[in-house]
XYZ file of C-alpha atoms in Angstrom:
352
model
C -22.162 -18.615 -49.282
C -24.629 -20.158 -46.835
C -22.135 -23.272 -46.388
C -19.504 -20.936 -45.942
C -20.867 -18.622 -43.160
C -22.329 -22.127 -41.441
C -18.323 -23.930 -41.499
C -16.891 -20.367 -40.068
C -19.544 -20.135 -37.647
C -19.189 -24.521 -36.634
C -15.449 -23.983 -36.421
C -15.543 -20.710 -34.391
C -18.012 -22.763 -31.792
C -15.196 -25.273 -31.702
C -12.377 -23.259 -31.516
C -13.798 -21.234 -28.388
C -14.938 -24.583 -26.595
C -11.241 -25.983 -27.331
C -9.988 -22.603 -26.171
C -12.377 -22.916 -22.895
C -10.776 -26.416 -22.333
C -7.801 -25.446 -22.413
C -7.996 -22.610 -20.087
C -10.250 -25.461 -17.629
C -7.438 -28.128 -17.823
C -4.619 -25.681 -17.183
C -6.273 -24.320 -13.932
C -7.501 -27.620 -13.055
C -3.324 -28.689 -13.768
C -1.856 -25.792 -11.857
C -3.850 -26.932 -9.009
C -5.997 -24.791 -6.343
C -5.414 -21.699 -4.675
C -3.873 -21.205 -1.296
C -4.077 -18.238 0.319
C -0.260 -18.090 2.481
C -0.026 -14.651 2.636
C -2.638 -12.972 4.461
C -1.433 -9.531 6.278
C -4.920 -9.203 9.150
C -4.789 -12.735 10.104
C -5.272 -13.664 13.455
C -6.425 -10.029 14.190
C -9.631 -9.014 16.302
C -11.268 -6.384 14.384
C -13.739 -5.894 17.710
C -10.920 -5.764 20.276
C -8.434 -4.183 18.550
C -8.159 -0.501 17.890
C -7.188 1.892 14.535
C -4.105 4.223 14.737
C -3.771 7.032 11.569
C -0.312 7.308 10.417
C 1.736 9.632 8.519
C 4.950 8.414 7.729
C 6.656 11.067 5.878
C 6.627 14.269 7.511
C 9.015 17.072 6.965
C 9.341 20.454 9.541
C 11.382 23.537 8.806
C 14.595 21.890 9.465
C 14.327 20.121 6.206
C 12.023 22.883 3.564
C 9.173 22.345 5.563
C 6.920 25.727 6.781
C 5.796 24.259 9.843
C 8.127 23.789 13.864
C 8.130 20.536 14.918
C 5.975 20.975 17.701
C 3.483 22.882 14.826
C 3.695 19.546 12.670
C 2.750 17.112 15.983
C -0.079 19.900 17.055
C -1.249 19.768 13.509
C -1.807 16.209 12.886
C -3.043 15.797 16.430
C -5.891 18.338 15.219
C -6.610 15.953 12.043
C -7.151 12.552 14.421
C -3.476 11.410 13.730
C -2.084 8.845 16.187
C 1.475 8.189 14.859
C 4.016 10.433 13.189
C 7.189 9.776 11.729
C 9.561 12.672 11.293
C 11.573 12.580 8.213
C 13.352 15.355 7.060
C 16.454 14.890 4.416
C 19.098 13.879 6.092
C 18.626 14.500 9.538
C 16.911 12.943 12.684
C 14.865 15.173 14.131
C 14.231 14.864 17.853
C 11.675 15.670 19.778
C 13.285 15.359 22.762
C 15.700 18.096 22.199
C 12.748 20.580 21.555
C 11.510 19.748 24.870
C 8.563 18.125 23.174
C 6.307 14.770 24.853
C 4.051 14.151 21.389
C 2.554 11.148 23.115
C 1.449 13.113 26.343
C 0.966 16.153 24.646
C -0.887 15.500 22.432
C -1.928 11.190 21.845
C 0.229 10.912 19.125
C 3.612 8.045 18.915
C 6.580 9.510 17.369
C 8.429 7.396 15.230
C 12.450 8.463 14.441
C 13.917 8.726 11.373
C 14.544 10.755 8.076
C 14.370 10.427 4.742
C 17.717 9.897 3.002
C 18.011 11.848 -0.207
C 21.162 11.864 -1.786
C 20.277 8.905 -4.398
C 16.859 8.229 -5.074
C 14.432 8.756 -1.745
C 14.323 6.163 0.784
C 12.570 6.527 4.450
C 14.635 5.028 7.214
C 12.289 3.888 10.082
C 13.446 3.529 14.007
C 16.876 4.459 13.788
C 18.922 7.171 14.048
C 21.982 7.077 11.477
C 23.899 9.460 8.737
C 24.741 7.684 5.539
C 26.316 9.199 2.589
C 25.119 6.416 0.561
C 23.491 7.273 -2.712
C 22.807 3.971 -4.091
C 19.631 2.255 -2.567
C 20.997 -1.372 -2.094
C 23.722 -0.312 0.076
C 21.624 2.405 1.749
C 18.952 -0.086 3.040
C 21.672 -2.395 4.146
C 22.978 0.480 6.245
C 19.115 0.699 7.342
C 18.785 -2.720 8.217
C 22.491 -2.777 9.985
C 21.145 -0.221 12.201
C 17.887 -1.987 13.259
C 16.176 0.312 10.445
C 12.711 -0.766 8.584
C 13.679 1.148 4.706
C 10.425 1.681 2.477
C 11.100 3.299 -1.000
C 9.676 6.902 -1.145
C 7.539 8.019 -4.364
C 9.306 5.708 -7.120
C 7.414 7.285 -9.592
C 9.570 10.401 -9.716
C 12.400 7.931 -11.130
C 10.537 6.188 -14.039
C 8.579 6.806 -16.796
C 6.193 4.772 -18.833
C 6.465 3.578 -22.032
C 5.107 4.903 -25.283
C 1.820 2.005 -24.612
C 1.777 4.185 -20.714
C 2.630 0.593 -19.396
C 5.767 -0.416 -16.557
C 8.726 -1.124 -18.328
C 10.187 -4.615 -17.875
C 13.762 -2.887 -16.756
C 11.856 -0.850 -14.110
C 9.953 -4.104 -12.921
C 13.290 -6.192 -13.082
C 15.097 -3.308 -10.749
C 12.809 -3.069 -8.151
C 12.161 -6.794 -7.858
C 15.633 -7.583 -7.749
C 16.004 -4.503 -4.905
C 13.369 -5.774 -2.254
C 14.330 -9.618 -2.408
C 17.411 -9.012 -2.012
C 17.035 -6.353 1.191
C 13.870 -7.613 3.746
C 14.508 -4.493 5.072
C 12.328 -3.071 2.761
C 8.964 -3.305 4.104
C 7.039 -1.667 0.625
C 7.100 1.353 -1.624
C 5.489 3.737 -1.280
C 2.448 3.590 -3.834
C 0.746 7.133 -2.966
C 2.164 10.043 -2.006
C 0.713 13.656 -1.643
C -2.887 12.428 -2.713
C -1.821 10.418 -6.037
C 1.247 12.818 -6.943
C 2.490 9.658 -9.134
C -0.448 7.356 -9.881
C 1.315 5.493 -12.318
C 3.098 3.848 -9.226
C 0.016 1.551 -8.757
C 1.603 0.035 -11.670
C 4.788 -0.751 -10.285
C 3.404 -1.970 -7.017
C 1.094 -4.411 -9.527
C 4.034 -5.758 -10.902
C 5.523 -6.162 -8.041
C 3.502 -8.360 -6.179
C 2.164 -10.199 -9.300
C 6.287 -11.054 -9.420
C 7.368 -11.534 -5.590
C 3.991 -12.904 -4.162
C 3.700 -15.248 -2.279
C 7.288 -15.120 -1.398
C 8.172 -11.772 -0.813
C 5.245 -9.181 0.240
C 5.690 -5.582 -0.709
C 3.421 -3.608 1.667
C 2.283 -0.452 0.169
C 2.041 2.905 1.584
C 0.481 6.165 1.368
C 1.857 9.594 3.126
C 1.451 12.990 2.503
C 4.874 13.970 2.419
C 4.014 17.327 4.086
C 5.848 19.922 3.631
C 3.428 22.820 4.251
C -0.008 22.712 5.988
C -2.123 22.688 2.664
C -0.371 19.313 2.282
C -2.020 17.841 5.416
C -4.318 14.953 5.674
C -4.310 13.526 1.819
C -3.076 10.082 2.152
C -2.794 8.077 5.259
C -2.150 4.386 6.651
C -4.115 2.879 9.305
C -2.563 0.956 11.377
C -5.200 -2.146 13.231
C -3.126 -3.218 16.719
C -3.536 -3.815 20.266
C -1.565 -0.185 21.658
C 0.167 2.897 20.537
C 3.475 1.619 21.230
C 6.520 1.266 19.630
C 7.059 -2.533 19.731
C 3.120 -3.230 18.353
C 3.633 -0.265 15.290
C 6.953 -1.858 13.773
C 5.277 -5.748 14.079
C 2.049 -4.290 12.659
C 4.515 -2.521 9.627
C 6.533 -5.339 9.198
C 3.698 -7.750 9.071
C 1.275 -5.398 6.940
C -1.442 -5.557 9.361
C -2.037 -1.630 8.115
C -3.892 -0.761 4.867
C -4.081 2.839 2.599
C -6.452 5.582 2.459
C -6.184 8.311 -0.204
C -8.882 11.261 -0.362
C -10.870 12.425 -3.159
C -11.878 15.269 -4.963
C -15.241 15.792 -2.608
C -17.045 19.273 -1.887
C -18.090 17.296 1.698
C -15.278 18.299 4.179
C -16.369 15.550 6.114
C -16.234 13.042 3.658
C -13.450 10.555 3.808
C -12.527 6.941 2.262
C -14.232 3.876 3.843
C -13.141 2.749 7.201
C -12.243 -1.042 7.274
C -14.284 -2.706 9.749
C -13.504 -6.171 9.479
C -11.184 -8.472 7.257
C -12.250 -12.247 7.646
C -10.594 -15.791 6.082
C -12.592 -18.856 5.807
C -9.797 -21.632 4.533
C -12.526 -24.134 4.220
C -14.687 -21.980 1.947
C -12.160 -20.007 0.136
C -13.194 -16.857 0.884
C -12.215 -13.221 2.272
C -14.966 -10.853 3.705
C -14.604 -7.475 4.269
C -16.714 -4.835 5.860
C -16.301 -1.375 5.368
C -18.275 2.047 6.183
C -17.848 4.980 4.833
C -20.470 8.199 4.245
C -22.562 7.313 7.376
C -23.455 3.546 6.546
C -22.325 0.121 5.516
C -20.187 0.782 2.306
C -22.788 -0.398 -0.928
C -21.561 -3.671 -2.423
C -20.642 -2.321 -5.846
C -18.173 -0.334 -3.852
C -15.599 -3.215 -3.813
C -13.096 -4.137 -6.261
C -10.587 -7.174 -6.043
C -7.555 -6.584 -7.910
C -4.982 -9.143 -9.480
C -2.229 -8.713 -12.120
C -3.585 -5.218 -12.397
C -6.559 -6.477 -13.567
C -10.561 -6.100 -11.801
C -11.112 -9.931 -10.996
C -13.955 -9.927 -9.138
C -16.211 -7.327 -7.257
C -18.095 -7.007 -3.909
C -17.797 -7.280 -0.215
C -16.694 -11.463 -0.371
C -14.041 -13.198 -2.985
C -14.345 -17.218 -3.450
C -11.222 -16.705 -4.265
C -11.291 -21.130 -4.873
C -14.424 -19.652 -8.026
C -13.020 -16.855 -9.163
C -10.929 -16.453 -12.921
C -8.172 -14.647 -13.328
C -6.736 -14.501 -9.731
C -2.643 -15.002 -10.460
C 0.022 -15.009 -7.202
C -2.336 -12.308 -5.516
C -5.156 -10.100 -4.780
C -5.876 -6.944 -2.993
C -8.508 -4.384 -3.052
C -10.205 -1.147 -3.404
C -12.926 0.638 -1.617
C -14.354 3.611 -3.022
C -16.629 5.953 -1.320
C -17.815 9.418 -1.877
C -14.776 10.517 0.119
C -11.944 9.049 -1.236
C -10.481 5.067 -1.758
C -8.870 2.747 0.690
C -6.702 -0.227 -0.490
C -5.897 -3.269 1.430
C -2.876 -4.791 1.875
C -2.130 -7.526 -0.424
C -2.867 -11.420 0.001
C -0.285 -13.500 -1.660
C -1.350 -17.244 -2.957
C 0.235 -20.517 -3.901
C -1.314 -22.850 -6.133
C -1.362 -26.876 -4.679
C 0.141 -29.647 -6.527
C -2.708 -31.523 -8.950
């Protein structure tokens, strides 16, 4: 028995160091990581300011309980700096309310609406009817127009399966839907403070498919319809002015990242604030800095994410050291307040 447990034990040693090699060779054969996808580079986190957005906002012209010039006041209140009006099916202007958001109260409007008659899609800077109820023609209508299209709340059109895991004919539809439309800037991973968390799955799978190729930006909005609904989930938009021209390169080029609040008794407590996102090609590396609760955000407080998976955690990822990093990363801050994600960063692997 003793020469039997020993040969188990010797060929389980050898097993795991041939497994080990393996795993070595095939990195060292797929070659090292290149970060080509990075959504804050080239921005000045010092000279640059911070914009909240909502991006899905609905008034009483579309089952909201709020007037438009309520839903502008509201936000305003909250420290909002861009709004985007979307009710179903209909652009509604402020303009024709006799309404100056920007002067009146600091805060952009963005036009558009949210088209509802197939699965819900948010059409950005553009003002067009479509009767459209299938999404690939819809978001060419979008982009026809001069429209940006971002795919509201998915997760009220799939369900897991019986494992609670993305099914591969969910994954295969989407992917197939955003390369073949750029218009699509993301989805639309949060809405209403987590309504469908299960959609952090499908953005996973996503960008574990499309990366580096084709980024999907992800978004979080509260999809107000009444005032209770205010202030859940947010994006942050890091840009030289509150203009029109900087907020749709910012969006397009995912220079924005996601804040959703938590469950705190603190009504001031909110997610971590990113302060600055840095890129060091030579050293393989991305730093952030974050605060959140009154001080520097504690380094256990950072989580890198890849294939769904926790790959590595704290403020700095050698992302050149680090196992288990596939076509992407992106991550998580948590704070007493709430979480923000980042954006994510898409990587190619160098010939050997």
């Amino acid at each position: 028995m003793t020469l039997i447990r020993k040969t188990v034990r010797w060929w389980g040693v050898f097993l795991c160091a041939a497994w080990l090699a393996a795993g070595l060779a095939q990195g060292a054969a797929a070659g090292p990581l290149k970060l080509v996808v990075d959504p804050y580079a080239g921005l000045d986190w010092q000279k640059l300011n911070q914009y909240r957005a909502n991006l899905h906002t609905h008034t009483v012209e579309s089952g909201g309980q709020l007037f438009l010039g309520e839903v502008f006041k509201e936000y305003a209140r909250r420290g909002y700096s861009i709004l985007a009006i979307t009710d179903h099916d209909r652009c509604t202007k402020w303009e024709k309310a006799g309404l100056d958001p920007l002067k009146e109260h600091g805060i952009l409007p963005v036009l558009g609406q949210e088209y509802s008659k197939g699965r819900h899609v948010c059409g950005l800077f553009l003002d067009h009817k479509s009767d459209a109820r299938d999404n690939a023609p819809l978001v060419e209508e979008i982009a026809g127009h001069g429209g940006v299209a971002v795919l509201n709340h998915p997760g009220r059109y799939w369900k897991p399966d019986a494992d609670g895991r993305l099914p591969q004919a969910t994954r295969d539809e989407y992917l197939a839907l955003v390369r073949a439309h750029p218009a699509i800037a993301g989805i639309e991973v949060f809405n209403k403070n987590d309504r469908y968390p299960r959609d952090t799955l499908l953005w996973d799978a996503l960008l574990g498919a499309a990366l580096p190729g084709r980024p999907v930006w992800g978004f979080a909005n509260d999809d107000m319809h009444d005032p209770a609904q205010i202030g859940h989930s947010w994006e942050t938009f890091v840009m030289e002015s509150l203009t029109p021209a900087c907020l749709r390169a910012a969006l397009t080029r995912g220079s924005f990242y996601l804040s959703v609040r938590g469950k705190s008794e603190k009504a001031d407590a909110y997610p971590p604030i990113i302060q600055s996102v840095a890129h060091d090609a030579a050293a393989q590396t991305i730093t952030l800095q974050a605060a959140a609760d009154g001080g520097l955000l504690p380094e256990k407080s950072y989580r890198w994410i890849s294939d769904g998976a926790v790959v590595h955690e704290g403020p700095v990822l050698d992302y050149g050291r680090t196992p288990g990093i596939g076509s992407y990363v992106r991550a998580e801050l948590s704070g007493d307040g709430g979480t923000t994600y980042t954006n994510p960063f898409g990587f190619s692997r160098a010939s050997p």
